[in-house]
Every structure is written in structure tokens, then in C-alpha cells.
Coordinates of C-alpha atoms in Angstrom, one line a residue:
Chain F
M1 CA 0.0 0.0 0.0
N2 CA 1.6 3.3 -1.0
A3 CA 0.7 6.9 -1.7
L4 CA 0.5 6.4 -5.5
G5 CA -1.9 3.4 -5.1
I6 CA -4.2 5.2 -2.6
T7 CA -4.5 8.5 -4.5
G8 CA -5.1 6.4 -7.7
G9 CA -7.8 4.4 -5.9
V10 CA -9.6 7.5 -4.7
I11 CA -9.5 9.1 -8.1
Q12 CA -10.7 5.9 -9.8
A13 CA -13.6 5.5 -7.5
V14 CA -14.7 9.1 -8.1
V15 CA -14.1 9.1 -11.8
I16 CA -15.8 5.8 -12.4
T17 CA -18.8 6.5 -10.2
G18 CA -19.3 10.0 -11.7
G19 CA -18.3 9.1 -15.3
A20 CA -19.9 5.8 -15.8
P21 CA -23.4 7.2 -16.6
L22 CA -21.8 9.7 -18.9
L23 CA -20.1 6.8 -20.7
T24 CA -23.5 5.2 -21.1
G25 CA -24.8 8.6 -22.4
V26 CA -21.9 8.8 -24.9
M27 CA -22.6 5.3 -26.2
R28 CA -26.3 6.0 -26.6
Q29 CA -25.5 9.3 -28.3
V30 CA -23.1 7.5 -30.8
R31 CA -25.7 5.0 -31.5
A32 CA -28.4 7.6 -32.0
K33 CA -26.2 9.7 -34.4
L34 CA -25.4 6.6 -36.5
E35 CA -29.0 5.7 -36.7
G36 CA -29.9 9.2 -37.9
R37 CA -31.6 10.3 -34.6
K38 CA -30.7 13.4 -32.6
G39 CA -30.3 11.6 -29.3
P40 CA -31.1 12.7 -25.8
G41 CA -27.7 14.1 -25.0
V42 CA -24.8 12.8 -23.0
G43 CA -26.2 13.9 -19.6
Q44 CA -29.5 12.0 -20.0
P45 CA -28.5 8.9 -17.9
W46 CA -27.6 11.2 -15.0
R47 CA -30.9 13.0 -15.3
D48 CA -32.7 9.6 -15.3
L49 CA -30.7 8.6 -12.2
R50 CA -31.6 11.9 -10.4
K51 CA -35.2 11.4 -11.1
Q52 CA -35.1 7.8 -9.9
F53 CA -33.2 8.7 -6.7
R54 CA -35.9 11.2 -5.7
K55 CA -38.7 8.7 -5.8
E56 CA -40.0 6.7 -2.9
A57 CA -38.5 3.2 -2.4
V58 CA -41.0 0.5 -3.0
A59 CA -40.5 -3.3 -3.0
P60 CA -42.9 -6.0 -4.2
E61 CA -44.9 -7.8 -1.6
G62 CA -43.4 -11.0 -0.3
T63 CA -39.8 -10.2 -1.2
S64 CA -37.2 -10.8 1.4
E65 CA -34.1 -8.9 2.5
I66 CA -32.1 -10.2 -0.5
F67 CA -34.2 -8.1 -2.8
R68 CA -33.4 -5.0 -0.8
V69 CA -29.7 -5.8 -0.3
A70 CA -28.8 -6.8 -3.8
P71 CA -28.6 -3.3 -5.4
L72 CA -26.3 -2.2 -2.6
A73 CA -24.1 -5.4 -2.9
L74 CA -23.9 -4.8 -6.7
V75 CA -22.8 -1.2 -6.3
A76 CA -20.4 -2.1 -3.4
T77 CA -18.6 -4.9 -5.3
T78 CA -18.3 -2.7 -8.4
V79 CA -16.9 0.2 -6.3
V80 CA -14.3 -2.1 -4.7
T81 CA -13.2 -3.3 -8.1
A82 CA -13.0 0.3 -9.3
V83 CA -10.7 1.1 -6.4
V84 CA -8.4 -1.8 -6.5
V85 CA -7.8 -2.4 -10.3
P86 CA -5.0 -0.3 -11.7
F87 CA -6.8 2.1 -14.1
V88 CA -5.3 5.5 -13.5
T89 CA -2.1 4.6 -11.7
S90 CA 0.2 1.6 -12.2
A91 CA 0.0 0.7 -8.4
S92 CA -3.1 -0.6 -6.7
A93 CA -4.7 0.9 -3.5
V94 CA -5.0 -2.5 -1.9
E95 CA -2.3 -4.6 -3.4
P96 CA -3.5 -8.1 -2.4
M97 CA -7.0 -7.3 -3.6
A98 CA -5.8 -6.5 -7.1
D99 CA -5.3 -10.2 -7.7
L100 CA -6.8 -11.6 -10.9
F101 CA -8.9 -14.2 -9.0
A102 CA -10.1 -11.7 -6.4
V103 CA -11.3 -9.2 -9.0
V104 CA -13.1 -11.8 -11.1
A105 CA -14.7 -13.2 -8.0
L106 CA -15.9 -9.7 -6.9
L107 CA -17.4 -9.1 -10.3
A108 CA -19.1 -12.5 -10.3
M109 CA -20.4 -11.9 -6.8
G110 CA -22.3 -8.8 -7.9
T111 CA -24.0 -10.7 -10.8
A112 CA -24.8 -13.7 -8.6
T113 CA -26.4 -11.4 -5.9
L114 CA -28.6 -9.8 -8.6
A115 CA -29.6 -13.2 -9.9
L116 CA -30.7 -14.2 -6.4
A117 CA -32.7 -11.0 -6.0
A118 CA -34.4 -11.8 -9.3
I119 CA -35.4 -15.3 -8.2
D120 CA -36.5 -13.7 -4.9
T121 CA -39.4 -11.8 -6.5
G122 CA -40.9 -15.1 -7.6
T123 CA -42.1 -13.8 -10.9
A124 CA -41.7 -15.7 -14.2
F125 CA -39.5 -13.0 -15.8
G126 CA -37.2 -12.8 -12.8
G127 CA -36.5 -16.5 -12.7
M128 CA -36.1 -16.6 -16.5
G129 CA -33.6 -13.7 -16.5
A130 CA -31.7 -15.1 -13.6
S131 CA -31.4 -18.5 -15.3
R132 CA -30.1 -16.9 -18.5
E133 CA -27.7 -14.6 -16.7
V134 CA -26.2 -17.5 -14.6
T135 CA -25.8 -19.6 -17.8
I136 CA -23.9 -16.8 -19.4
L137 CA -21.9 -16.1 -16.2
A138 CA -20.8 -19.7 -16.0
L139 CA -19.5 -19.6 -19.5
V140 CA -17.9 -16.2 -19.1
E141 CA -15.9 -16.7 -15.9
P142 CA -13.5 -19.4 -17.2
T143 CA -12.7 -17.3 -20.3
L144 CA -12.1 -14.2 -18.2
L145 CA -9.8 -16.1 -15.9
V146 CA -7.9 -17.9 -18.6
S147 CA -7.4 -14.9 -20.9
I148 CA -6.0 -12.7 -18.1
F149 CA -4.0 -15.7 -17.0
A150 CA -2.4 -15.7 -20.4
L151 CA -1.1 -12.2 -19.7
S152 CA 0.0 -13.1 -16.2
V153 CA 2.3 -15.9 -17.5
P154 CA 4.9 -13.6 -19.0
A155 CA 4.6 -11.1 -16.1
G156 CA 5.1 -14.0 -13.6
S157 CA 2.3 -12.8 -11.3
T158 CA -1.5 -12.9 -11.2
N159 CA -1.5 -9.4 -9.6
L160 CA -3.1 -7.0 -12.1
A161 CA -0.9 -4.2 -11.0
A162 CA 2.2 -6.3 -11.7
I163 CA 0.8 -7.3 -15.1
V164 CA 0.2 -3.6 -16.0
A165 CA 3.7 -2.6 -14.7
A166 CA 5.3 -5.4 -16.7
T167 CA 3.5 -4.3 -19.9
L168 CA 4.5 -0.7 -19.3
N169 CA 8.2 -1.7 -19.0
D170 CA 8.0 -3.8 -22.2
P171 CA 5.5 -2.3 -24.6
G172 CA 6.4 -4.8 -27.3
R173 CA 4.6 -7.4 -25.3
V174 CA 1.2 -6.0 -26.4
L175 CA 2.0 -7.3 -29.9
S176 CA 2.7 -10.9 -28.9
P177 CA 0.2 -13.5 -30.1
A178 CA -0.7 -14.3 -26.5
S179 CA -1.8 -10.8 -25.9
M180 CA -3.5 -10.5 -29.3
L181 CA -5.6 -13.7 -28.7
A182 CA -6.4 -12.7 -25.1
A183 CA -7.5 -9.3 -26.3
I184 CA -10.1 -10.8 -28.7
A185 CA -11.3 -13.2 -26.0
L186 CA -11.6 -10.4 -23.4
T187 CA -13.5 -8.2 -25.8
V188 CA -16.1 -11.0 -26.3
V189 CA -16.2 -11.5 -22.5
T190 CA -16.7 -7.7 -22.0
V191 CA -19.6 -7.7 -24.4
A192 CA -21.2 -10.8 -22.8
E193 CA -20.7 -9.7 -19.2
T194 CA -22.0 -6.2 -19.6
G195 CA -25.1 -7.4 -21.5
R196 CA -24.5 -5.6 -24.8
I197 CA -25.5 -6.7 -28.4
P198 CA -25.0 -9.4 -29.7
V199 CA -25.5 -11.3 -26.3
D200 CA -28.1 -9.1 -24.7
N201 CA -29.9 -6.0 -25.9
P202 CA -29.8 -3.3 -23.2
A203 CA -32.6 -1.3 -24.9
T204 CA -35.2 -4.0 -25.2
H205 CA -38.1 -4.9 -23.0
L206 CA -39.3 -7.8 -25.2
E207 CA -39.9 -10.8 -23.0
L208 CA -38.3 -13.4 -25.2
T209 CA -35.0 -11.7 -25.5
M210 CA -34.4 -10.0 -22.2
V211 CA -31.6 -11.1 -19.9
H212 CA -30.4 -8.3 -17.7
E213 CA -33.6 -6.3 -18.0
A214 CA -35.7 -9.4 -17.0
M215 CA -33.8 -9.6 -13.7
I216 CA -34.4 -6.0 -12.7
L217 CA -38.0 -5.8 -13.9
E218 CA -39.4 -5.6 -10.4
Y219 CA -37.1 -2.8 -9.2
A220 CA -38.2 0.8 -9.1
G221 CA -37.1 4.1 -7.7
P222 CA -33.7 4.4 -5.8
D223 CA -33.0 0.7 -6.1
L224 CA -33.4 0.7 -9.8
A225 CA -31.2 3.8 -10.0
L226 CA -28.5 2.0 -8.0
I227 CA -28.6 -1.0 -10.4
E228 CA -28.5 1.2 -13.4
L229 CA -25.5 3.0 -11.9
A230 CA -23.8 -0.2 -11.1
S231 CA -24.4 -1.6 -14.6
S232 CA -22.8 1.4 -16.2
M233 CA -19.9 1.2 -13.7
R234 CA -19.3 -2.4 -14.6
L235 CA -19.2 -1.5 -18.3
C236 CA -16.7 1.2 -17.4
V237 CA -14.6 -1.3 -15.3
F238 CA -14.5 -3.9 -18.0
L239 CA -13.5 -1.3 -20.7
G240 CA -10.9 0.1 -18.3
L241 CA -9.6 -3.4 -17.6
L242 CA -9.2 -3.9 -21.4
A243 CA -7.5 -0.5 -21.7
S244 CA -5.1 -1.2 -18.8
L245 CA -4.1 -4.6 -19.9
F246 CA -3.7 -4.0 -23.7
A247 CA -3.0 -0.2 -23.9
P248 CA -1.5 0.9 -20.6
W249 CA 0.0 4.1 -22.1
G250 CA -0.4 7.3 -20.0
I251 CA -1.0 5.4 -16.8
A252 CA 0.5 7.4 -13.9
A253 CA 3.7 5.8 -12.4
S254 CA 4.4 8.6 -9.9
P255 CA 2.1 10.4 -7.5
T256 CA 2.7 13.9 -8.9
P257 CA -0.4 16.0 -9.8
L258 CA 0.7 16.2 -13.5
A259 CA 1.2 12.4 -13.9
L260 CA -2.2 11.8 -12.1
A261 CA -3.9 14.3 -14.4
I262 CA -2.5 12.7 -17.5
G263 CA -3.4 9.2 -16.1
T264 CA -7.0 10.3 -15.5
A265 CA -7.3 11.9 -18.9
A266 CA -5.8 8.9 -20.6
F267 CA -8.1 6.5 -18.8
A268 CA -11.2 8.6 -19.6
A269 CA -10.1 8.9 -23.3
K270 CA -9.4 5.2 -23.6
V271 CA -12.7 4.1 -22.0
V272 CA -14.8 6.6 -24.0
A273 CA -13.0 5.6 -27.2
G274 CA -13.7 1.9 -26.4
G275 CA -17.3 2.6 -25.6
A276 CA -17.8 4.6 -28.8
V277 CA -16.3 1.7 -30.9
L278 CA -18.5 -0.8 -29.1
A279 CA -21.6 1.4 -29.7
A280 CA -20.7 1.9 -33.3
A281 CA -20.2 -1.8 -33.8
E282 CA -23.5 -2.6 -32.2
V283 CA -25.3 -0.6 -34.9
F284 CA -24.2 -3.1 -37.5
M285 CA -25.0 -6.2 -35.4
A286 CA -28.1 -8.1 -34.5
K287 CA -28.7 -9.9 -31.2
I288 CA -27.9 -13.6 -31.7
R289 CA -30.2 -16.3 -30.5
L290 CA -29.8 -17.3 -26.9
F291 CA -28.9 -20.8 -27.9
R292 CA -26.0 -19.5 -30.0
V293 CA -24.5 -17.6 -27.1
P294 CA -22.6 -20.7 -25.8
E295 CA -21.1 -21.0 -29.2
L296 CA -19.8 -17.4 -29.1
L297 CA -18.4 -17.9 -25.6
A298 CA -16.9 -21.3 -26.4
G299 CA -15.1 -19.6 -29.3
S300 CA -13.7 -16.9 -26.9
F301 CA -12.7 -19.6 -24.5
L302 CA -10.8 -21.4 -27.2
L303 CA -9.0 -18.2 -28.1
A304 CA -8.2 -17.7 -24.4
V305 CA -6.8 -21.3 -24.1
A306 CA -4.7 -20.7 -27.3
A307 CA -3.4 -17.5 -25.7
V308 CA -2.3 -19.3 -22.6
A309 CA -0.7 -22.0 -24.6
S310 CA 1.2 -19.6 -26.9
S311 CA 2.3 -17.4 -24.0
Y312 CA 3.7 -20.5 -22.3
F313 CA 5.4 -22.0 -25.3
L314 CA 6.7 -19.0 -27.1
A315 CA 8.0 -17.6 -23.8
G316 CA 11.0 -19.9 -24.2
A317 CA 12.0 -18.3 -27.5
S318 CA 12.5 -14.7 -26.4
Chain W
M1 CA 16.0 -6.6 -38.8
T2 CA 17.0 -6.8 -35.1
N3 CA 16.6 -10.1 -33.4
T4 CA 13.8 -9.0 -31.0
A5 CA 11.8 -7.5 -33.9
Y6 CA 12.3 -10.8 -35.8
V7 CA 11.0 -12.9 -32.8
E8 CA 8.0 -10.6 -32.3
L9 CA 7.0 -10.5 -35.9
L10 CA 7.4 -14.3 -36.3
N11 CA 5.3 -14.9 -33.2
L12 CA 2.7 -12.4 -34.4
A13 CA 2.4 -14.1 -37.8
C14 CA 2.0 -17.5 -36.1
G15 CA -0.6 -16.1 -33.7
A16 CA -2.5 -14.7 -36.7
L17 CA -2.4 -18.2 -38.3
L18 CA -3.9 -19.8 -35.3
A19 CA -6.5 -17.0 -34.7
T20 CA -7.7 -17.3 -38.3
A21 CA -7.9 -21.1 -38.1
V22 CA -10.1 -20.7 -35.0
L23 CA -12.3 -18.2 -36.9
I24 CA -12.7 -20.5 -39.8
L25 CA -13.9 -23.2 -37.5
W26 CA -16.2 -20.8 -35.7
R27 CA -18.0 -19.2 -38.6
R28 CA -20.8 -20.9 -40.5
Q29 CA -21.3 -18.6 -43.5
F30 CA -19.1 -19.7 -46.4
A31 CA -18.5 -16.1 -47.4
A32 CA -17.0 -15.4 -44.0
I33 CA -15.0 -18.7 -44.0
I34 CA -13.4 -17.8 -47.4
R35 CA -12.6 -14.3 -46.2
W36 CA -10.8 -15.6 -43.1
F37 CA -9.0 -18.1 -45.3
G38 CA -7.7 -15.3 -47.4
V39 CA -6.4 -13.5 -44.3
Q40 CA -4.7 -16.7 -43.2
G41 CA -3.0 -16.9 -46.6
L42 CA -1.7 -13.4 -46.0
A43 CA -0.4 -14.4 -42.6
L44 CA 1.3 -17.4 -44.0
A45 CA 2.9 -15.3 -46.8
S46 CA 4.2 -12.8 -44.2
L47 CA 5.6 -15.7 -42.1
A48 CA 7.6 -16.8 -45.1
A49 CA 8.6 -13.3 -45.9
I50 CA 9.8 -12.7 -42.3
L51 CA 11.9 -15.9 -42.4
A52 CA 13.3 -14.8 -45.8
V53 CA 14.3 -11.4 -44.6
H54 CA 15.8 -12.8 -41.4
G55 CA 17.8 -15.5 -43.2
H56 CA 18.7 -13.3 -46.2
D57 CA 17.3 -16.1 -48.4
A58 CA 16.2 -15.1 -51.9
R59 CA 14.6 -18.5 -52.5
L60 CA 12.4 -18.2 -49.4
G61 CA 11.5 -14.7 -50.7
A62 CA 10.3 -16.3 -53.9
I63 CA 8.4 -18.9 -51.9
A64 CA 6.7 -16.1 -49.9
A65 CA 5.7 -14.4 -53.1
G66 CA 4.3 -17.7 -54.4
V67 CA 2.5 -18.4 -51.2
F68 CA 0.9 -14.9 -51.4
A69 CA -0.2 -15.3 -55.0
L70 CA -1.6 -18.8 -54.4
R71 CA -3.1 -18.7 -50.9
A72 CA -4.1 -15.1 -50.4
V73 CA -5.3 -14.4 -54.0
A74 CA -5.8 -17.4 -56.2
L75 CA -7.4 -19.9 -53.9
P76 CA -9.8 -17.5 -52.2
W77 CA -10.8 -16.2 -55.6
L78 CA -11.5 -19.8 -56.8
L79 CA -13.5 -20.5 -53.7
R80 CA -15.5 -17.3 -54.0
R81 CA -16.3 -18.2 -57.6
A82 CA -17.5 -21.6 -56.6
L83 CA -19.6 -19.9 -53.9
A84 CA -21.1 -17.4 -56.4
R85 CA -22.1 -20.3 -58.7
A86 CA -23.7 -22.2 -55.9
E87 CA -25.5 -19.0 -54.8
A88 CA -26.7 -18.5 -58.4
A89 CA -28.1 -22.0 -58.4
A90 CA -29.6 -21.2 -55.0
V91 CA -30.5 -24.7 -54.0
Q92 CA -29.9 -24.1 -50.3
P93 CA -28.5 -21.5 -47.9
Q94 CA -24.8 -21.0 -48.4
R95 CA -23.6 -22.0 -44.9
E96 CA -22.7 -25.1 -43.0
T97 CA -26.2 -26.0 -41.8
R98 CA -25.6 -29.1 -39.7
P99 CA -22.0 -30.2 -39.1
L100 CA -21.5 -33.6 -37.6
V101 CA -20.3 -32.0 -34.3
N102 CA -22.0 -28.8 -33.4
V103 CA -20.0 -25.6 -33.4
T104 CA -19.7 -25.2 -29.6
A105 CA -18.4 -28.8 -29.2
S106 CA -16.0 -28.4 -32.1
L107 CA -14.6 -25.2 -30.6
L108 CA -14.0 -27.0 -27.3
A109 CA -12.5 -29.9 -29.2
A110 CA -10.2 -27.4 -31.0
A111 CA -9.0 -26.2 -27.5
V112 CA -8.0 -29.8 -26.7
L113 CA -6.4 -30.2 -30.1
T114 CA -4.3 -27.0 -29.5
L115 CA -3.0 -28.5 -26.3
L116 CA -2.4 -31.8 -28.0
A117 CA -0.4 -30.0 -30.7
Y118 CA 1.9 -28.5 -28.1
A119 CA 2.4 -31.9 -26.5
V120 CA 3.2 -33.8 -29.8
S121 CA 5.6 -31.1 -31.1
Q122 CA 7.7 -31.1 -28.0
P123 CA 10.4 -33.4 -29.6
L124 CA 10.6 -31.1 -32.7
T125 CA 11.0 -28.0 -30.5
A126 CA 13.6 -29.7 -28.4
L127 CA 15.8 -30.3 -31.5
T128 CA 16.7 -26.6 -31.8
P129 CA 15.8 -25.0 -28.5
A130 CA 17.6 -21.8 -29.3
S131 CA 15.6 -21.1 -32.5
P132 CA 12.5 -18.9 -32.1
A133 CA 11.0 -20.5 -35.3
A134 CA 11.1 -24.0 -33.6
H135 CA 9.1 -22.6 -30.7
A136 CA 6.4 -21.6 -33.1
I137 CA 6.0 -25.2 -34.5
P138 CA 3.2 -26.1 -32.1
L139 CA 1.1 -23.2 -33.5
G140 CA 1.5 -24.6 -37.0
M141 CA 0.7 -28.1 -35.7
A142 CA -2.4 -26.8 -34.0
V143 CA -3.6 -25.4 -37.4
V144 CA -3.0 -28.8 -39.0
L145 CA -5.1 -30.5 -36.3
I146 CA -7.9 -28.0 -36.4
G147 CA -8.0 -28.2 -40.2
F148 CA -8.2 -32.0 -40.0
F149 CA -10.9 -31.9 -37.4
S150 CA -12.9 -29.5 -39.5
L151 CA -12.4 -31.7 -42.5
V152 CA -13.9 -34.7 -40.9
T153 CA -16.8 -32.9 -39.2
R154 CA -18.1 -30.7 -42.0
R155 CA -20.7 -32.0 -44.4
R156 CA -20.9 -29.5 -47.2
A157 CA -18.4 -29.9 -50.0
L158 CA -17.2 -26.3 -50.0
A159 CA -16.6 -26.4 -46.3
Q160 CA -14.6 -29.5 -46.7
V161 CA -12.4 -28.0 -49.5
T162 CA -11.7 -25.0 -47.2
S163 CA -10.9 -27.4 -44.3
F164 CA -8.5 -29.3 -46.6
L165 CA -6.8 -26.0 -47.5
L166 CA -6.7 -25.0 -43.9
M167 CA -4.8 -28.2 -43.1
D168 CA -2.5 -27.6 -46.0
N169 CA -1.8 -24.1 -44.7
G170 CA -0.8 -25.6 -41.4
I171 CA 1.5 -28.2 -43.1
T172 CA 3.2 -25.4 -45.1
A173 CA 3.6 -23.3 -41.9
V174 CA 5.2 -26.3 -40.1
G175 CA 7.4 -26.9 -43.2
L176 CA 8.6 -23.3 -43.2
L177 CA 9.3 -23.3 -39.5
T178 CA 11.1 -26.6 -39.3
V179 CA 13.2 -26.8 -42.5
A180 CA 16.3 -24.6 -42.6
S181 CA 16.3 -24.3 -46.4
T182 CA 13.5 -25.5 -48.5
S183 CA 13.9 -26.5 -52.1
L184 CA 12.0 -24.1 -54.4
L185 CA 11.1 -27.0 -56.6
V186 CA 9.5 -29.0 -53.8
E187 CA 7.5 -26.0 -52.6
L188 CA 6.4 -25.2 -56.1
G189 CA 5.3 -28.8 -56.7
V190 CA 3.3 -28.9 -53.5
S191 CA 1.6 -25.6 -54.2
L192 CA 0.6 -26.6 -57.7
D193 CA -0.7 -29.9 -56.4
V194 CA -2.9 -28.0 -54.0
L195 CA -4.1 -25.7 -56.8
L196 CA -4.9 -28.7 -59.0
A197 CA -6.7 -30.5 -56.1
V198 CA -8.9 -27.4 -55.6
L199 CA -9.7 -27.2 -59.3
V200 CA -10.6 -30.9 -59.5
L201 CA -12.7 -30.6 -56.3
Q202 CA -14.4 -27.5 -57.7
V203 CA -15.5 -29.4 -60.9
L204 CA -16.5 -32.3 -58.7
T205 CA -18.7 -30.0 -56.5
G206 CA -20.3 -28.5 -59.6
R207 CA -21.1 -32.0 -60.9
L208 CA -22.4 -33.0 -57.5
R209 CA -24.8 -30.1 -57.4
E210 CA -26.0 -30.6 -61.0
T211 CA -26.7 -34.2 -60.3
F212 CA -28.2 -34.1 -56.8
G213 CA -29.1 -30.4 -56.4
S214 CA -27.1 -30.4 -53.2
T215 CA -23.5 -30.6 -52.1
D216 CA -24.2 -32.4 -48.9
L217 CA -21.8 -35.3 -49.0
D218 CA -24.0 -37.5 -46.9
E219 CA -26.4 -37.9 -49.8
L220 CA -23.7 -40.0 -51.5
R221 CA -24.2 -43.0 -49.3
E222 CA -26.3 -45.0 -51.6
L223 CA -25.5 -46.2 -55.1
R224 CA -27.9 -45.1 -57.8
D225 CA -28.2 -45.6 -61.5

């Protein structure tokens, strides 16, 4: 634990919590522009959140504490991830927590809690959404672990801060086949885990296709706002993870104000650019059938396995 | 070219070979399969070019040019033409509709095959532990195995031709990586053989479609007049 890591952690928590709805706004705006619409503006998600937070909290009859705790748990796990993963600085606020397995487990815990809350409502949609989400989660987690593992083999540590620092010292590593294959696998994982097209459509409320929306159908008011906020933050965290692992340029290596400012600006720019590319790509894609999702995720798992294998075997050459 | 740049470019080309092999196995649409096959030909040609520049070998340079002309231009063009004809006939959708092993299972099988490729090519890698090219042999071997797997599980003729070519790409890659100096004549002979095989298979596919109205090879189980 050092000064650099702690300042970085505080900045990351503030930037991600405040900026995540703006990222969602930018992505919707990009999509709207490409579809020839005017779009509601970048600030719309924040306006929606403000409206929701002012409402009275209501919960369906017969729901237990899990339903009320789940939004808080989801936000809490995401905030912890946002603090510990090295986004703005190359050091982590809580070094042991920045471990690959801890971060993946934290992210999975948030999703699992939400799935439990969805089952808790006892409605058909909640159960259906939870079942689908857990299916996708079970397929995503191995890929996520294995693809980051491919990057940790050359760095010699599963600590994300150590992986980022190793890539900063040796920028050529980004172009290795292991890193390239892992990048493709992680992009698919990001799309699947954050419920974007082609795995899930965040804009739909059609019963047959909903995944994430089906789980949160019973939420209203402040609880819904918390979940919406946490969803955008997760998207931000995943895009940030991609940026830190495969394009760690501009990350602050010293706790001077200038370096931190550059690090924050670089992080924001990379995440917004990633989000804009994702949104632009979505315009040209259709949601795939739910039964074909395992195929997509098996493909990304294969790429992740190939990444680990090549990072292990080609390591002997250089 | 410095040594680190050589190693990185070599690894990158081999990684691209494997990635395109996975994408060929993944996609169902013939148009997409042929596109990725063309990209793979490009990766193979750059692999030969990198080896040629590193070894200052003019013959390898000629082979790189030949590989590019054949595998990145000529073969994808032939396949596209076959696809266009089949689309004109419009007997059935131009994609692999029901492979023997579904795509999810075949992708997982390919993951196992990749690991198997690393296991079986250990003795080859151990022969010259200092050479970076030898360390990339498992990647080429994985492409061979994935191609073979795809060849035995696909039903449609065009998909089988592409799988055969995928396997051949893998064999060429392993050949380039293992052999210190290839004979231009041998390489030329092999390449022309492949071209001939594709031409013959293309004619055969055309006849198959004319006779049965389909290129599903499972239809060929019974003898008819």
C-alpha cells in the first residue's frame, strides 16, 4: 500500500462513479447519431438517475431482504473493483485485492447477488432472466480467468498491478500472439458480461430476449437507480480493464499531480473511445439467438486457451 | 531486422495463423470462412517473408511471393467463384447447416487439439531449443489438427475444401518453420498440387450439385443408376 496506489484508488472511485453514466450517455448518443436520430444528449443517464433517486423506495410484496440488499451489494462490489484495479495509476490501492482471482470473484459476486434477487421476486421473468444470466456467467468466468492468466504468465504474477507494470516496461509485449488472442477473448467477454449486443440488448423490453432487463424488472425508484448506476460502472470497469491490460499508455507511475492528471485523462479517453467503438459496432449487429450464445463464448474460451498455450510455449524463444 | 523484432513479428504471424484457423472453425457462413481463409494466406505469406528477410534467403522470398499469390489471392478467388455459382443455383443457404459435431463442441475440441499440438511437437521444438522458429512449430501443428478436425466434421463440399486447404496451410507453416532451407522445386510442386486439387474438387462439386441439387456429401451413401 503506497501513496500512489491510494491516490489512484480514490481518483478511480470518483471518476468511475461519476463518469460511468456519462459513458452510457456517450454510447447511446453515438448509436443515435449513427441511426440518424438526434439523441437525448450525453447527460441523460444522470438526469434519469436523479429522477429515480428522488422517488420513494418500493418493494414488491413477499420479497425478502435479499431483494433490498442486492442493489447495494452490486454497487459495493463494483466500487471495490473500481478502487483496486490499476486504471489511473500503475499501483493498486489495496495490493493483495488487485489479484486476478479476487477481481473476477468480486465481479461474479455482484452478478450472482442480482440473480438471487431476481429469483426472490418469484415472478416468471425474474427466474427466466436469472437462469439466463447465470448460464452466461458460468461460460464467461472461465474465459475471463484464462485470458487474463495468459497475460500473467509472461509477467510472472496474477496481480493485475504487476501485469500492467510489466507491460509498461516492455511495450512490445502487447503485440505478442498471446496478448492478441487474449484481447479478442476479453472483448467478447466484456460484451457478454455487460449485456451488450449481440449477447443481450440493453434497450429491449421484449420478454423473449431480455436477460439483464428481465432480472431487474421488479425494481423501481432508488433501487433501480443503484442497479443502473452499477451496470454502467461495470461496463466502465471492463473497458478500463481492457485498456489497462492492452494499452497501458499514459498510466501514472508517480504520485505527482501532473502524472495523475495525465493518467486520469488517458483513462477517460481510452474508456470513451472503447465505448464509442462498441456502440458503433452494435449498430451493425443483430442480437444472436440465446442458444447460440454458448457458441460465441466457447469460441472466446478457445482463443483464451490458445493465448495461454502460446504465451507459455513462445516464452522460451525470447 | 533486429533479433527482437524478428522474434516478435514471427510470433505475431504464427498467432494470426492460429487465430484465423479458429475463426474458420467458428463461422458458418461460407463467405466469412473464405474471407478468413484469405487472411490466413496473407499471414502465411508474411511468415515466409519474415523468415526470408531474417535468413537473407532469396529462395524463401520467392516462396513467400508464391504463397501470397496462391493462398491469399488465387485460392480465395477460386472458392469465391464456386460460392457465387452455388448462390446462383440457390439450392440451399450457403452455410454449413448441420456439421456432424456442433460448433460449440467443435470449438472446445479445438481447444483440446491445440494443447495436443503442443504436446506432440515437443520433440521437434527440443531439437533446436535456441531457434525462435522452432518454438512456433506447435502453433502450425495446431492449425493442421484444427484443419483435419474441421475436414472430418463438415458435411458440405465447399466447407470440406476449405478445411483441406486450412490443413495444408498448417502443413506449409510447419514446413517453413522446421526446415532450414526448402527446395524451391518441392515447394512449387506442393503448391501446384494444391491448386490442382482445388480445381478438381471444384469441378466435382459442380457436378455433384448438378446431379443431386445439393453438395451435402451424406447424400452419397447410396449407389444409384
